[in-house]
């Protein structure tokens, strides 16, 4: 209450306005300045964090690459027999002075995973079997250098990583591996980088993409899982690189930069708390707030004194107006002061003069009003401020069936049906209070108590400058109109019910594309769940045919469409095969409409795709059949003249397949064919063509492959088929292959010639004892 009373004074309001203006201006300047400063400071902080993460990741990559390269070089110098490696292992390890400086431990293992020698020998790992270690499995299977995931070593269960390279004999057979271990909690090059600080509390982390912490510069954690609540680290495990703002474990915002390593599936995460990064701007804002408070304390009292002096004449004017209104003063008001105060005094004097003229003319206007309303075709009722009827014209008498004599001095509210009376009275009072117009539909009681009249009622207040005199109400009988509207609503409801149960989407749009009607099925196609009215149809969806997309202009300018097969893609990414019908309504007129009927055509199209797939594929192996293979071969022959690298045709004939069928049964034979088909698919490129030509015969087309590469691939396939075995009832079943290869030549007139050469290769392989690859050269160019 004290605050409200204080604000009743214009002086206090003006002072509050000045102070408020100062505060708002200062706040705007502060916010704008802080935003600009914060944006620049944030960018600098992001750049700093990103630079540190990039430098650390680069250095770690360099260190790891140097150690892996050195290991690989040393492994290459151990070319000897397995027996020699076993006997000379300790001497070989002792000679690797460079490796001992690079790694915390150096180990030489044989091909079975037994540690032959180590350095330092104090670790006591010699003789241990490490064949179960993941890094040994990777090296022995890939025959390539690897950097392992973090693991718990056999030496005091310390966390470590292993860099390992394979060792081969003179025949390039794998005879063992040499590895260098780096302890994650040791004093080595990784500790130098991880212990770097960003600012005072920022830190670095080294994490694997599988979510294991290699090193943590802040908490010193090693081999702990990454908390899954951090979305940036989760994205980094999927390969993300970049700098973003996220939050730490305590929920505080931090700037984090992620850089992926190229030598190992790890990444560096550099984090700097935003509170520390943005500390300079916080100190600047605090200083500005103190300066603002000092300015308010100085300007506030000065403004209060000045405004009181300016508003003093206004208090004198108020006293004179009160005296004039009470009749204590007959002469016009007259005060000194500012222009605005003098103008208020002049206006008041003018209003008082006009008031007398208004009162005189009011009686004349009332007489004119009564004569005018006598012949009006709609009901007109005048009431006083209490709602009592003072005048009712003949039209209103006819509406309710009561003469004017009986209506006079009765309350208009008594003529309103009881259920609507409270709403009508509240609306009339509001119209008088706010000097507004109240409009509503209410029911009026007639002389016939069993009949009610629906009326459209509009009420306005009769006002003078000093007070309200009553109301004027216009009444129009709308009973018949409502009956017509009810009938139309029933028809609309029936139409909506019919359209609502249809499976087809039905919608109507105007010429600009705005949806005016849509049933539930249309909402499913549009992906809007029924919330599509007044949205633009052509912005919600894309309609495409085989000739291109159809736009709004296509539909407006074109003719009606019937059963047009199109693809509809909505804004949610859903795609439908549609049978489209479109009709023009009131074409060429301002209220032209387009009606679209959308029928889901997916089942028919899927059936066509299924039949097309079955016509070109083998049902057992899911490979292409002979017809599709011949078509692909024809296309490849046509392209051979333009290729700089030759294409190759490979025919594969299975050896001893009939005994498998006879001994193991046809189900076993079918299973073997399916596994062979999967083997052929996995062995070639996606651009190559693999087909089952019939029975136990397969074909592969290798576009732009080259004969040497194709021959190597054929040997790989032959060896893989020979190694493939199926066990059944204690027996092992398998087959071998005869493979014929030939280059596709521009001289080939058709598939028959190339197929004959490749088939000839298969026959030669069979005659040579089977399980072989034979290359049949193409005829020389003429």
XYZ file of C-alpha atoms in Angstrom, residues 204-680:
477
model
C 43.724 -32.918 -20.383
C 42.347 -36.418 -20.769
C 43.373 -39.255 -23.090
C 40.491 -41.656 -23.801
C 39.980 -44.625 -26.136
C 36.999 -44.760 -28.498
C 35.744 -47.731 -26.526
C 35.274 -45.423 -23.521
C 38.311 -46.253 -21.355
C 40.363 -43.455 -19.767
C 44.053 -43.873 -20.704
C 45.118 -40.887 -18.588
C 43.366 -38.040 -16.726
C 45.354 -34.859 -15.967
C 42.813 -33.601 -13.424
C 41.959 -36.615 -11.247
C 44.859 -38.903 -12.209
C 42.457 -41.680 -13.205
C 43.728 -44.594 -15.330
C 41.644 -47.303 -17.027
C 38.341 -46.005 -15.682
C 35.188 -45.989 -17.840
C 34.011 -42.643 -19.208
C 30.809 -41.367 -17.569
C 28.061 -41.825 -20.116
C 26.269 -38.607 -19.073
C 28.745 -36.418 -21.024
C 27.385 -36.160 -24.591
C 30.607 -34.641 -25.988
C 32.691 -37.634 -24.909
C 30.036 -40.000 -26.288
C 30.215 -38.188 -29.653
C 34.036 -38.288 -29.502
C 33.845 -42.090 -29.197
C 32.039 -42.043 -32.547
C 34.771 -39.931 -34.202
C 33.671 -36.366 -33.350
C 36.311 -33.607 -33.390
C 35.744 -29.988 -32.390
C 35.303 -27.517 -29.569
C 31.991 -27.113 -27.696
C 30.676 -25.958 -24.316
C 29.420 -28.733 -22.044
C 29.357 -29.457 -18.290
C 31.641 -31.384 -15.952
C 30.701 -34.002 -13.365
C 29.669 -31.294 -10.888
C 27.350 -29.704 -13.448
C 29.589 -26.651 -14.012
C 29.937 -25.392 -17.597
C 33.302 -26.133 -19.233
C 34.854 -25.484 -22.647
C 35.930 -28.824 -24.106
C 37.982 -29.487 -27.250
C 38.269 -32.982 -28.723
C 41.061 -34.030 -31.125
C 41.280 -37.579 -32.541
C 44.622 -39.417 -32.758
C 45.555 -40.973 -36.094
C 47.974 -43.610 -34.756
C 45.519 -45.189 -32.302
C 41.701 -45.205 -31.808
C 42.070 -42.621 -29.019
C 41.243 -38.966 -28.603
C 42.504 -36.064 -26.491
C 39.876 -34.088 -24.517
C 41.001 -30.694 -23.186
C 38.621 -29.095 -20.628
C 38.730 -25.568 -19.148
C 36.045 -24.420 -16.642
C 34.005 -21.559 -18.135
C 34.007 -19.848 -14.715
C 37.776 -19.448 -14.941
C 37.815 -18.660 -18.663
C 35.249 -15.849 -18.346
C 36.502 -14.437 -15.020
C 37.718 -11.090 -16.542
C 34.255 -10.126 -17.821
C 32.683 -10.924 -14.394
C 35.062 -8.520 -12.657
C 34.235 -5.780 -15.198
C 30.477 -6.154 -14.599
C 30.913 -5.916 -10.802
C 32.832 -2.647 -11.146
C 30.167 -1.223 -13.473
C 27.352 -2.069 -11.009
C 29.052 -0.107 -8.230
C 29.440 2.896 -10.532
C 25.742 2.665 -11.473
C 24.667 2.676 -7.805
C 26.765 5.778 -7.148
C 25.171 7.585 -10.119
C 21.624 6.731 -8.919
C 22.327 8.039 -5.394
C 23.521 11.334 -6.887
C 20.865 11.905 -9.564
C 17.777 10.655 -7.627
C 17.543 13.443 -4.995
C 18.392 16.130 -7.556
C 15.594 14.940 -9.880
C 13.104 14.758 -6.977
C 13.756 18.446 -5.995
C 13.477 19.680 -9.571
C 10.226 17.860 -10.397
C 8.515 19.113 -7.232
C 9.133 22.688 -8.321
C 7.831 21.997 -11.853
C 4.598 20.343 -10.573
C 3.648 23.022 -7.984
C 1.307 24.927 -10.435
C -0.537 21.664 -11.099
C -1.654 21.442 -7.454
C -3.076 25.001 -7.693
C -4.958 24.010 -10.867
C -6.482 21.025 -9.100
C -7.842 23.190 -6.303
C -9.474 25.626 -8.781
C -11.097 22.776 -10.789
C -12.592 21.299 -7.595
C -14.039 24.719 -6.628
C -15.526 25.211 -10.125
C -17.099 21.769 -10.104
C -18.694 22.350 -6.645
C -20.066 25.756 -7.694
C -17.764 27.658 -5.356
C -16.073 29.317 -8.327
C -17.832 30.917 -11.332
C -14.895 32.438 -13.262
C -12.649 30.272 -15.464
C -9.612 28.629 -13.906
C -6.355 30.506 -14.420
C -2.854 29.345 -13.291
C 0.755 29.977 -14.257
C 3.320 27.298 -14.945
C 4.480 25.273 -17.905
C 2.803 25.179 -21.296
C 1.218 21.818 -20.642
C -0.414 22.972 -17.349
C -1.828 26.117 -18.981
C -3.147 23.973 -21.813
C -4.960 21.721 -19.307
C -6.611 24.807 -17.763
C -7.789 26.047 -21.172
C -9.203 22.640 -22.054
C -11.099 22.447 -18.760
C -12.644 25.853 -19.356
C -13.691 24.804 -22.863
C -15.224 21.546 -21.585
C -17.261 23.311 -18.955
C -18.637 25.695 -21.591
C -19.529 22.833 -23.896
C -21.186 20.894 -21.102
C -24.039 23.322 -20.862
C -24.587 23.194 -24.602
C -24.658 19.360 -24.502
C -27.310 19.248 -21.810
C -29.507 21.576 -23.852
C -29.181 19.512 -27.023
C -29.666 16.186 -25.249
C -33.423 16.607 -24.964
C -33.613 17.478 -28.661
C -31.635 14.362 -29.615
C -33.843 12.099 -27.479
C -36.935 13.310 -29.282
C -35.268 12.746 -32.636
C -34.184 9.228 -31.570
C -37.688 8.210 -30.556
C -39.161 9.313 -33.858
C -36.420 7.517 -35.811
C -36.751 4.175 -34.028
C -40.528 4.024 -34.458
C -40.103 2.888 -38.101
C -36.892 0.779 -37.677
C -37.248 -2.869 -38.915
C -35.232 -4.231 -35.928
C -36.013 -4.088 -32.225
C -34.618 -1.056 -30.306
C -34.820 -0.721 -26.528
C -33.631 2.181 -24.337
C -33.024 1.613 -20.595
C -31.804 3.690 -17.671
C -28.609 2.853 -15.771
C -30.517 0.324 -13.665
C -31.696 -1.584 -16.729
C -35.366 -0.459 -16.642
C -37.005 -0.037 -20.042
C -37.781 3.573 -20.885
C -38.561 3.055 -24.567
C -39.234 0.085 -26.885
C -40.039 0.431 -30.573
C -42.811 -1.539 -32.384
C -40.304 -4.047 -33.848
C -39.248 -5.144 -30.345
C -42.930 -5.400 -29.312
C -43.499 -7.741 -32.273
C -40.491 -9.922 -31.378
C -41.649 -10.734 -27.823
C -45.387 -10.199 -28.343
C -45.835 -7.630 -25.503
C -47.023 -4.017 -26.070
C -44.825 -1.052 -25.136
C -47.155 0.028 -22.305
C -46.535 -3.211 -20.429
C -42.767 -3.072 -21.031
C -42.152 0.453 -19.739
C -40.383 0.570 -16.327
C -39.881 -3.186 -16.310
C -36.375 -4.592 -16.247
C -35.023 -5.641 -19.621
C -33.216 -8.543 -17.888
C -36.637 -10.002 -16.953
C -37.320 -10.550 -20.661
C -34.159 -12.752 -20.948
C -34.464 -16.518 -20.489
C -33.172 -17.451 -17.024
C -30.253 -19.578 -18.250
C -28.853 -16.608 -20.251
C -29.763 -13.855 -17.783
C -26.546 -13.794 -15.742
C -24.345 -13.528 -18.854
C -26.490 -10.755 -20.365
C -26.555 -8.628 -17.183
C -22.777 -8.945 -16.729
C -22.219 -7.900 -20.353
C -24.486 -4.842 -20.042
C -22.735 -3.692 -16.869
C -19.349 -4.113 -18.522
C -20.497 -2.068 -21.536
C -21.551 0.816 -19.246
C -18.388 0.664 -17.159
C -15.949 0.520 -20.093
C -18.088 2.595 -22.501
C -17.864 -0.273 -24.941
C -20.295 -2.371 -26.979
C -21.616 -5.690 -25.693
C -22.751 -8.227 -28.280
C -24.153 -11.688 -27.697
C -26.759 -14.248 -28.667
C -29.407 -14.784 -25.985
C -32.890 -16.267 -25.666
C -35.850 -13.938 -24.982
C -39.068 -14.990 -23.247
C -42.300 -14.121 -25.111
C -45.884 -13.769 -23.951
C -46.335 -17.381 -25.028
C -44.398 -19.024 -22.163
C -43.699 -22.130 -24.243
C -41.864 -20.216 -27.018
C -38.370 -18.718 -26.841
C -36.859 -16.363 -29.407
C -33.141 -16.462 -30.238
C -31.919 -12.877 -30.649
C -28.665 -11.236 -31.721
C -28.313 -8.470 -29.108
C -25.977 -5.465 -29.274
C -25.855 -3.016 -26.331
C -24.025 0.338 -26.067
C -23.916 2.839 -23.222
C -25.536 6.312 -23.477
C -22.918 8.617 -22.001
C -22.482 12.272 -21.174
C -19.078 13.736 -20.246
C -20.004 13.380 -16.575
C -21.903 10.110 -16.262
C -23.753 7.263 -17.943
C -27.454 7.855 -18.643
C -28.427 4.327 -19.645
C -28.123 1.928 -22.551
C -29.440 1.490 -26.072
C -29.991 -2.107 -27.159
C -30.574 -3.383 -30.699
C -32.376 -6.730 -30.962
C -32.577 -8.906 -34.105
C -34.626 -12.121 -34.284
C -32.266 -14.886 -35.551
C -34.338 -17.957 -34.710
C -34.806 -18.890 -38.365
C -31.133 -18.269 -39.154
C -30.056 -20.624 -36.362
C -32.347 -23.335 -37.682
C -30.688 -23.013 -41.095
C -27.232 -23.022 -39.480
C -28.121 -26.152 -37.503
C -29.184 -27.935 -40.677
C -25.931 -26.908 -42.380
C -23.900 -28.149 -39.400
C -25.659 -31.507 -39.557
C -24.767 -31.829 -43.242
C -21.174 -30.799 -42.515
C -20.985 -33.342 -39.683
C -22.189 -36.127 -41.972
C -19.617 -35.154 -44.611
C -16.826 -34.985 -42.014
C -17.827 -38.407 -40.650
C -17.699 -39.967 -44.121
C -14.335 -38.350 -44.941
C -12.951 -39.206 -41.504
C -13.392 -42.974 -41.933
C -11.864 -43.041 -45.420
C -8.403 -44.575 -45.746
C -7.625 -42.103 -48.508
C -6.248 -38.713 -47.508
C -8.578 -35.907 -48.664
C -7.614 -32.260 -48.385
C -8.534 -28.932 -49.989
C -6.082 -26.068 -50.493
C -6.416 -22.557 -51.892
C -4.325 -21.196 -54.768
C -1.499 -20.168 -52.414
C -1.268 -23.710 -51.021
C -2.879 -23.011 -47.621
C -4.805 -26.068 -46.363
C -8.484 -25.271 -45.739
C -9.653 -28.815 -44.953
C -7.966 -32.162 -44.301
C -9.259 -35.451 -42.911
C -7.352 -37.631 -40.442
C -5.881 -39.841 -43.162
C -4.375 -36.766 -44.865
C -2.643 -35.838 -41.605
C -0.954 -39.256 -41.591
C 0.495 -38.652 -45.073
C 1.584 -35.095 -44.168
C 3.137 -36.213 -40.868
C 1.196 -33.568 -38.893
C -1.180 -35.749 -36.819
C -4.170 -33.625 -37.900
C -2.580 -30.246 -37.081
C -2.302 -29.099 -40.672
C -5.175 -26.633 -41.172
C -3.926 -23.199 -42.349
C -0.448 -24.615 -43.010
C 1.009 -24.589 -46.526
C 0.522 -27.935 -48.252
C 3.450 -27.490 -50.669
C 5.828 -26.601 -47.831
C 4.872 -29.703 -45.840
C 5.440 -32.226 -48.643
C 7.328 -32.891 -51.877
C 5.578 -34.722 -54.729
C 7.816 -36.401 -57.305
C 7.231 -38.395 -60.471
C 9.763 -40.161 -62.623
C 10.028 -36.935 -64.644
C 10.780 -34.710 -61.630
C 9.080 -32.816 -58.807
C 5.559 -31.324 -59.146
C 5.221 -27.770 -57.777
C 2.212 -25.615 -56.925
C 2.458 -24.000 -60.379
C 2.203 -27.438 -62.068
C -1.095 -28.175 -60.307
C -2.571 -24.685 -60.844
C -1.740 -24.560 -64.552
C -2.422 -28.215 -65.325
C -5.638 -30.133 -65.871
C -7.375 -32.421 -63.393
C -5.320 -35.513 -62.521
C -6.633 -39.053 -62.104
C -4.627 -42.059 -60.853
C -1.190 -40.447 -61.182
C 1.466 -42.610 -59.489
C 3.822 -40.377 -57.502
C 6.188 -40.469 -54.506
C 5.200 -38.228 -51.576
C 7.840 -37.216 -49.010
C 6.691 -35.218 -45.958
C 8.676 -32.832 -43.723
C 9.240 -35.627 -41.189
C 11.230 -37.635 -43.757
C 8.516 -40.268 -44.313
C 8.108 -41.458 -47.900
C 4.871 -42.853 -49.426
C 4.042 -44.354 -52.788
C 0.823 -42.529 -53.726
C -1.960 -42.880 -56.284
C -2.826 -39.177 -56.687
C -6.079 -37.582 -57.852
C -6.418 -33.767 -58.111
C -9.503 -31.711 -59.014
C -9.979 -27.977 -59.690
C -12.957 -26.290 -57.999
C -14.189 -22.853 -59.207
C -11.232 -22.602 -61.547
C -10.222 -19.088 -62.521
C -12.243 -17.451 -59.717
C -10.851 -15.645 -56.705
C -11.995 -18.447 -54.385
C -10.538 -21.254 -56.518
C -9.685 -24.442 -54.628
C -7.657 -27.612 -55.336
C -8.865 -30.935 -53.944
C -6.253 -33.694 -53.500
C -7.063 -37.359 -52.878
C -4.054 -39.411 -51.670
C -4.271 -43.227 -51.853
C -1.438 -45.367 -50.427
C -0.031 -47.382 -53.369
C 2.827 -48.992 -51.434
C 1.487 -52.585 -51.517
C 1.145 -52.633 -55.304
C 4.577 -51.158 -55.824
C 6.168 -53.550 -53.325
C 4.599 -56.461 -55.195
C 6.076 -55.139 -58.469
C 9.496 -54.789 -56.824
C 9.236 -58.342 -55.442
C 8.397 -59.792 -58.839
C 11.208 -57.781 -60.446
C 13.690 -59.044 -57.812
C 12.602 -62.665 -58.223
C 13.029 -62.379 -62.013
C 16.721 -61.394 -61.610
C 17.875 -63.341 -58.510
C 18.464 -66.898 -57.434
C 16.022 -67.767 -54.640
C 18.429 -70.072 -52.750
C 21.624 -67.943 -52.624
C 20.049 -64.468 -53.128
C 22.657 -63.886 -55.873
C 21.875 -62.663 -59.401
C 20.661 -65.359 -61.797
C 22.026 -66.158 -65.253
C 19.712 -63.687 -67.032
C 20.809 -60.722 -64.859
C 24.443 -61.881 -65.078
C 24.334 -61.903 -68.908
C 22.814 -58.401 -68.920
C 25.580 -57.128 -66.633
C 28.211 -58.846 -68.790
C 26.794 -57.202 -71.943
C 27.030 -53.758 -70.271
C 30.610 -54.434 -69.123
C 31.609 -55.532 -72.632
C 30.203 -52.278 -73.989
C 32.289 -50.261 -71.503
C 35.549 -52.218 -72.064
C 36.699 -50.053 -74.977
C 36.620 -46.902 -72.782
C 38.452 -48.431 -69.791
C 42.185 -47.997 -69.210
C 42.236 -51.031 -66.869
C 40.742 -54.241 -68.246
C 37.657 -55.928 -66.792
C 37.841 -59.633 -65.920
C 35.296 -62.473 -66.105
C 35.623 -65.264 -63.495
C 33.729 -68.589 -63.745
C 33.723 -70.846 -60.659
C 32.857 -74.552 -60.941
C 32.568 -76.547 -57.689
C 34.468 -79.850 -57.412
C 32.895 -82.889 -55.739
C 29.607 -81.133 -54.939
C 27.454 -84.143 -55.912
C 28.990 -86.391 -53.195
C 28.107 -83.732 -50.627
C 24.474 -83.814 -51.777
C 24.443 -87.613 -51.869
C 26.114 -88.180 -48.491
C 24.835 -85.188 -46.512
C 21.494 -84.624 -48.156
C 20.085 -81.759 -50.198
C 19.545 -79.563 -47.137
C 23.265 -79.752 -46.374
C 24.042 -79.028 -50.028
C 21.752 -75.996 -50.006
C 23.413 -74.735 -46.804
C 26.846 -75.131 -48.415
C 25.723 -73.196 -51.522
C 24.396 -70.356 -49.335
C 27.656 -70.146 -47.394
C 29.679 -70.149 -50.636
C 27.489 -67.356 -52.010
C 28.141 -65.281 -48.868
C 31.894 -66.025 -49.196
C 31.919 -64.821 -52.839
